[in-house]
Amino acid sequence: ACRIPWVYISGGCVCPDRTYLLYGQCTNCSTGCRLCNVVGCEACASNYYLLNGACLSSCPDTFVGVGGVCINCPVSCKTCSSQTACTSCVTGFYLYKTSCVPACPAGSFANSTSMVCQLCSVPCDTCSGSTTSCTSCLPNSYLLQGTCVSACPSMTTAVGRACLSCNPNCATCFSSQDY
């Protein structure tokens, strides 16, 4: 039998959970700590996360709580939902799906307020300034003043993937030589 507060485990008397032996006395661990020693915490109580010998109620930026431990987020992530999925990025990076990228890929717009890559609206192929301000169009569409149209309107002509205005002296135009 062990003297209180000691407990009998595996053939010997030890300090109970949430305490450690210091100068012959069972001393309380820090808040949230389940197993500790004189150096710090080794395992945390439920709803706490271990980081550098301390138990925290939540992990700081650039870390995510996994199995009671704070694990590093992927590089360039400010916050993440798992070891592979970013939810926000450090300064200078944009969130694209679940990754942080220095520049948004084609087909998306870099929103400098939210720091998120937003997909361009169909039928834009690329966009700038907003998701609906097209800079190029998907096949079978033509760029006309920042929007994509299925056919060029009168007094314009298709040149490549864009509608260009006809020469004002022309009643109609059919080729690039007439604009």
Coordinates of C-alpha atoms in Angstrom, one line a residue, residues 155 165-171 178-179:
M155 CA -19.3 47.3 -85.8
S165 CA -14.0 48.0 -83.2
C166 CA -14.4 48.6 -86.9
N167 CA -13.0 51.7 -88.5
P168 CA -15.7 54.4 -87.9
N169 CA -15.7 55.2 -91.6
C170 CA -16.9 51.6 -92.4
A171 CA -20.6 50.6 -92.4
D178 CA -11.1 47.0 -91.8
Y179 CA -10.8 48.0 -88.2

